[in-house]
GROMACS .gro file of C-alpha atoms in nm:
model
  243
    1ALA     CA    1  -2.256   1.850  -1.520
    2GLY     CA    2  -2.622   1.755  -1.475
    3MET     CA    3  -2.758   1.433  -1.327
    4THR     CA    4  -2.975   1.359  -1.633
    5CYS     CA    5  -2.954   1.428  -2.008
    6ALA     CA    6  -3.218   1.699  -1.972
    7GLU     CA    7  -3.004   1.877  -1.711
    8ALA     CA    8  -2.672   1.835  -1.893
    9GLY     CA    9  -2.458   2.143  -1.857
   10GLY     CA   10  -2.089   2.198  -1.917
   11HIS     CA   11  -1.804   1.953  -1.876
   12PHE     CA   12  -1.774   1.789  -1.536
   13TYR     CA   13  -1.434   1.829  -1.368
   14ASN     CA   14  -1.261   1.982  -1.067
   15ALA     CA   15  -0.946   2.148  -1.198
   16THR     CA   16  -0.816   2.480  -1.329
   17GLU     CA   17  -0.807   2.353  -1.689
   18ASP     CA   18  -1.076   2.157  -1.871
   19PRO     CA   19  -0.942   1.799  -1.913
   20TRP     CA   20  -1.221   1.721  -2.162
   21ALA     CA   21  -1.119   1.989  -2.412
   22THR     CA   22  -0.903   1.757  -2.623
   23VAL     CA   23  -1.099   1.431  -2.577
   24ILE     CA   24  -1.254   1.316  -2.905
   25TYR     CA   25  -1.378   0.998  -3.068
   26THR     CA   26  -1.295   0.873  -3.416
   27SER     CA   27  -1.441   0.618  -3.655
   28SER     CA   28  -1.102   0.507  -3.788
   29SER     CA   29  -1.017   0.143  -3.713
   30GLY     CA   30  -0.748   0.095  -3.452
   31GLU     CA   31  -0.748   0.450  -3.313
   32GLY     CA   32  -0.858   0.333  -2.969
   33LYS     CA   33  -0.555   0.109  -2.945
   34ASN     CA   34  -0.321   0.392  -3.042
   35VAL     CA   35  -0.464   0.621  -2.772
   36VAL     CA   36  -0.425   0.361  -2.498
   37VAL     CA   37  -0.074   0.269  -2.609
   38ALA     CA   38   0.021   0.638  -2.590
   39ILE     CA   39  -0.119   0.661  -2.237
   40LEU     CA   40   0.069   0.347  -2.133
   41GLU     CA   41   0.391   0.506  -2.257
   42GLU     CA   42   0.312   0.824  -2.063
   43ASP     CA   43   0.237   0.625  -1.747
   44LYS     CA   44   0.558   0.427  -1.791
   45ALA     CA   45   0.754   0.751  -1.802
   46LYS     CA   46   0.578   0.882  -1.491
   47SER     CA   47   0.642   0.567  -1.291
   48GLY     CA   48   1.009   0.552  -1.386
   49THR     CA   49   1.005   0.174  -1.404
   50SER     CA   50   1.049  -0.065  -1.693
   51PRO     CA   51   0.780  -0.312  -1.805
   52LEU     CA   52   0.802  -0.677  -1.709
   53TYR     CA   53   0.733  -0.979  -1.928
   54VAL     CA   54   0.614  -1.338  -1.931
   55ASP     CA   55   0.769  -1.498  -2.239
   56SER     CA   56   0.579  -1.826  -2.219
   57PHE     CA   57   0.350  -2.036  -2.001
   58SER     CA   58   0.395  -2.394  -1.882
   59LYS     CA   59   0.162  -2.633  -1.703
   60TYR     CA   60   0.095  -2.528  -1.346
   61PRO     CA   61   0.292  -2.747  -1.100
   62GLY     CA   62   0.078  -3.052  -1.024
   63TYR     CA   63  -0.184  -2.981  -1.292
   64THR     CA   64  -0.279  -3.310  -1.460
   65GLY     CA   65  -0.547  -3.188  -1.703
   66THR     CA   66  -0.522  -3.180  -2.080
   67MET     CA   67  -0.537  -2.806  -2.146
   68VAL     CA   68  -0.219  -2.649  -2.281
   69VAL     CA   69  -0.186  -2.273  -2.238
   70LYS     CA   70   0.034  -2.079  -2.479
   71GLY     CA   71   0.101  -1.709  -2.488
   72SER     CA   72   0.286  -1.414  -2.344
   73ALA     CA   73   0.220  -1.115  -2.118
   74GLU     CA   74   0.351  -0.771  -2.028
   75ILE     CA   75   0.312  -0.582  -1.700
   76THR     CA   76   0.326  -0.201  -1.717
   77GLU     CA   77   0.338   0.012  -1.404
   78THR     CA   78   0.113   0.317  -1.396
   79VAL     CA   79  -0.009   0.590  -1.163
   80GLY     CA   80  -0.350   0.488  -1.030
   81TYR     CA   81  -0.600   0.657  -0.801
   82GLU     CA   82  -0.813   0.532  -0.514
   83SER     CA   83  -1.087   0.671  -0.292
   84VAL     CA   84  -0.963   0.765   0.056
   85ASP     CA   85  -1.284   0.885   0.220
   86LEU     CA   86  -1.663   0.902   0.189
   87PHE     CA   87  -1.635   1.231  -0.001
   88LEU     CA   88  -1.467   1.047  -0.292
   89THR     CA   89  -1.135   1.222  -0.238
   90THR     CA   90  -0.873   1.045  -0.445
   91SER     CA   91  -0.509   0.972  -0.374
   92PRO     CA   92  -0.244   0.853  -0.620
   93THR     CA   93  -0.122   0.498  -0.584
   94VAL     CA   94   0.083   0.242  -0.775
   95ALA     CA   95  -0.108   0.024  -1.022
   96GLN     CA   96  -0.043  -0.201  -1.320
   97PHE     CA   97  -0.186  -0.279  -1.662
   98LEU     CA   98  -0.159  -0.642  -1.770
   99THR     CA   99  -0.139  -0.693  -2.147
  100PHE     CA  100  -0.147  -1.046  -2.288
  101SER     CA  101  -0.216  -1.290  -2.571
  102LEU     CA  102  -0.318  -1.646  -2.488
  103MET     CA  103  -0.445  -1.977  -2.606
  104ALA     CA  104  -0.636  -2.089  -2.297
  105ASP     CA  105  -0.970  -2.238  -2.182
  106LYS     CA  106  -1.227  -2.212  -2.464
  107ASP     CA  107  -1.507  -2.235  -2.206
  108CYS     CA  108  -1.412  -1.887  -2.082
  109SER     CA  109  -1.634  -1.726  -2.342
  110ALA     CA  110  -1.796  -1.384  -2.327
  111ASN     CA  111  -2.125  -1.542  -2.215
  112ALA     CA  112  -1.977  -1.787  -1.965
  113VAL     CA  113  -2.126  -1.793  -1.614
  114LEU     CA  114  -1.830  -1.763  -1.378
  115ALA     CA  115  -1.952  -1.911  -1.051
  116GLN     CA  116  -1.619  -2.015  -0.900
  117ALA     CA  117  -1.354  -1.793  -0.742
  118ASN     CA  118  -1.073  -1.711  -0.988
  119ALA     CA  119  -1.271  -1.855  -1.281
  120CYS     CA  120  -1.103  -1.759  -1.611
  121GLY     CA  121  -0.860  -1.544  -1.415
  122ILE     CA  122  -0.511  -1.427  -1.504
  123HIS     CA  123  -0.321  -1.285  -1.208
  124VAL     CA  124   0.023  -1.210  -1.065
  125HIS     CA  125   0.108  -1.448  -0.780
  126VAL     CA  126   0.357  -1.425  -0.496
  127GLY     CA  127   0.619  -1.683  -0.595
  128ASN     CA  128   0.771  -1.833  -0.908
  129CYS     CA  129   0.654  -2.137  -1.102
  130SER     CA  130   0.899  -2.394  -0.968
  131VAL     CA  131   0.665  -2.567  -0.722
  132ALA     CA  132   0.301  -2.509  -0.630
  133ALA     CA  133   0.383  -2.411  -0.272
  134ASP     CA  134   0.606  -2.129  -0.396
  135VAL     CA  135   0.340  -1.974  -0.622
  136ALA     CA  136   0.106  -1.898  -0.328
  137GLY     CA  137  -0.169  -1.634  -0.357
  138HIS     CA  138  -0.227  -1.312  -0.551
  139TYR     CA  139   0.047  -1.050  -0.522
  140TYR     CA  140  -0.054  -0.707  -0.388
  141MET     CA  141  -0.007  -0.501  -0.074
  142ASP     CA  142  -0.297  -0.670   0.104
  143ASN     CA  143  -0.281  -0.465   0.423
  144LEU     CA  144  -0.309  -0.132   0.238
  145VAL     CA  145  -0.539  -0.186  -0.062
  146ASN     CA  146  -0.878  -0.078   0.074
  147GLY     CA  147  -0.833  -0.301   0.377
  148THR     CA  148  -0.884  -0.653   0.247
  149THR     CA  149  -0.990  -0.597  -0.115
  150ASP     CA  150  -0.802  -0.815  -0.365
  151PRO     CA  151  -0.743  -0.604  -0.680
  152TRP     CA  152  -0.691  -0.921  -0.890
  153LYS     CA  153  -1.020  -1.095  -0.810
  154ASN     CA  154  -1.214  -0.951  -1.107
  155ILE     CA  155  -0.932  -0.971  -1.362
  156ILE     CA  156  -1.028  -1.230  -1.624
  157TYR     CA  157  -0.967  -1.327  -1.984
  158THR     CA  158  -1.232  -1.391  -2.248
  159ALA     CA  159  -1.167  -1.663  -2.505
  160ALA     CA  160  -1.302  -1.736  -2.851
  161SER     CA  161  -1.444  -2.078  -2.935
  162THR     CA  162  -1.092  -2.198  -3.020
  163GLY     CA  163  -0.957  -2.084  -2.684
  164ALA     CA  164  -0.777  -1.790  -2.844
  165VAL     CA  165  -0.739  -1.464  -2.649
  166GLY     CA  166  -0.541  -1.200  -2.834
  167SER     CA  167  -0.415  -0.844  -2.791
  168SER     CA  168  -0.587  -0.801  -2.453
  169ILE     CA  169  -0.543  -0.536  -2.187
  170THR     CA  170  -0.691  -0.513  -1.838
  171VAL     CA  171  -0.822  -0.215  -1.650
  172GLN     CA  172  -0.590  -0.061  -1.390
  173ILE     CA  173  -0.497  -0.303  -1.112
  174PRO     CA  174  -0.414  -0.104  -0.794
  175THR     CA  175  -0.164  -0.343  -0.633
  176LYS     CA  176   0.036  -0.068  -0.457
  177GLN     CA  177   0.342  -0.270  -0.550
  178SER     CA  178   0.607  -0.145  -0.788
  179ASN     CA  179   0.719  -0.348  -1.088
  180VAL     CA  180   1.056  -0.363  -0.912
  181ASN     CA  181   0.892  -0.593  -0.656
  182MET     CA  182   0.707  -0.802  -0.917
  183LYS     CA  183   1.003  -0.937  -1.108
  184ASP     CA  184   1.083  -1.306  -1.051
  185ARG     CA  185   0.723  -1.371  -0.946
  186SER     CA  186   0.461  -1.541  -1.165
  187VAL     CA  187   0.148  -1.495  -1.373
  188VAL     CA  188  -0.107  -1.775  -1.326
  189VAL     CA  189  -0.386  -1.864  -1.570
  190HIS     CA  190  -0.707  -2.026  -1.440
  191ASP     CA  191  -0.971  -2.232  -1.620
  192LYS     CA  192  -1.348  -2.180  -1.603
  193MET     CA  193  -1.368  -2.373  -1.276
  194GLY     CA  194  -1.102  -2.153  -1.116
  195ALA     CA  195  -0.831  -2.420  -1.121
  196ARG     CA  196  -0.472  -2.313  -1.184
  197ILE     CA  197  -0.377  -2.456  -1.522
  198ALA     CA  198  -0.070  -2.258  -1.632
  199CYS     CA  199   0.211  -2.051  -1.489
  200GLY     CA  200   0.468  -1.813  -1.637
  201ASN     CA  201   0.768  -1.660  -1.465
  202ILE     CA  202   0.798  -1.279  -1.474
  203VAL     CA  203   1.124  -1.158  -1.627
  204THR     CA  204   1.280  -0.823  -1.715
  205THR     CA  205   1.379  -0.900  -2.075
  206LYS     CA  206   1.131  -0.966  -2.355
  207THR     CA  207   1.200  -1.239  -2.610
  208THR     CA  208   0.934  -1.401  -2.832
  209GLY     CA  209   0.577  -1.470  -2.717
  210THR     CA  210   0.349  -1.734  -2.868
  211GLY     CA  211   0.009  -1.570  -2.821
  212THR     CA  212  -0.244  -1.575  -3.100
  213GLY     CA  213  -0.615  -1.522  -3.150
  214THR     CA  214  -0.897  -1.273  -3.190
  215SER     CA  215  -0.913  -0.927  -3.038
  216ILE     CA  216  -1.095  -0.959  -2.706
  217VAL     CA  217  -1.015  -0.753  -2.399
  218SER     CA  218  -1.005  -0.882  -2.043
  219GLY     CA  219  -1.214  -0.705  -1.783
  220ALA     CA  220  -1.444  -0.546  -2.044
  221PRO     CA  221  -1.729  -0.656  -2.272
  222SER     CA  222  -1.615  -0.857  -2.573
  223GLY     CA  223  -1.590  -0.682  -2.908
  224SER     CA  224  -1.336  -0.526  -3.138
  225LEU     CA  225  -0.994  -0.438  -3.001
  226ALA     CA  226  -1.031  -0.069  -3.079
  227ALA     CA  227  -1.366  -0.043  -2.904
  228SER     CA  228  -1.245  -0.241  -2.603
  229LEU     CA  229  -0.927  -0.039  -2.563
  230LEU     CA  230  -1.126   0.282  -2.595
  231SER     CA  231  -1.358   0.150  -2.321
  232ALA     CA  232  -1.057   0.099  -2.096
  233LEU     CA  233  -0.947   0.456  -2.170
  234LEU     CA  234  -1.291   0.598  -2.091
  235LEU     CA  235  -1.300   0.406  -1.764
  236ARG     CA  236  -0.979   0.581  -1.665
  237LEU     CA  237  -1.121   0.920  -1.757
  238PHE     CA  238  -1.470   0.890  -1.610
  239PHE     CA  239  -1.423   0.654  -1.315
  240PRO     CA  240  -1.066   0.677  -1.183
  241LEU     CA  241  -1.183   0.538  -0.849
  242LEU     CA  242  -1.293   0.211  -1.008
  243VAL     CA  243  -0.989   0.143  -1.221
   0.00000   0.00000   0.00000
């Protein structure tokens, strides 16, 4: 409860039961992934909605570059929280986790300097992938999410030197839109310069994805999958306002 290590007291929470009582760490490989998967299943049950899928990606309409993006994605609805006043009061809202595997822009490395808007991004967009004009901008309830804040703007992927991005999961994305409203829209992949290079239609039935690669997690420092997934879990526990 203290502000420094020297002042550290008991667990910090504001509830009738201590939510930290059962939180532990483990040195076993893969445990972080199991914990986050369990939470995703719990959130799915709370939201009452089914996950959505992108089975494959194709070139973005009008893209003439040489990069070929392969992979798949899953969108899981969850119960998120946001700050509603200066006293850090939180209110539940609708959010998503985006899980994906890709072969994308190899320049989107962990040390890449992302100077352009949407650089190395992966986001849900308004329309489907038929024509560029239909895809439009990022999909979220723009008039209600903290005024004008775009919850997709910091969602990125991190690629290995081969362009591989595997078994990745984002932090919570507070779109305030249900998965019911996201079906038949699209997930767009951007290159390091922010250009739209690939597009995948969002569907309700999962088939076979083509993602492959190393274990690197979007929206978090690069590293092992277990450590990165555990980081995403800890963000939810410690900083619900940020995720």
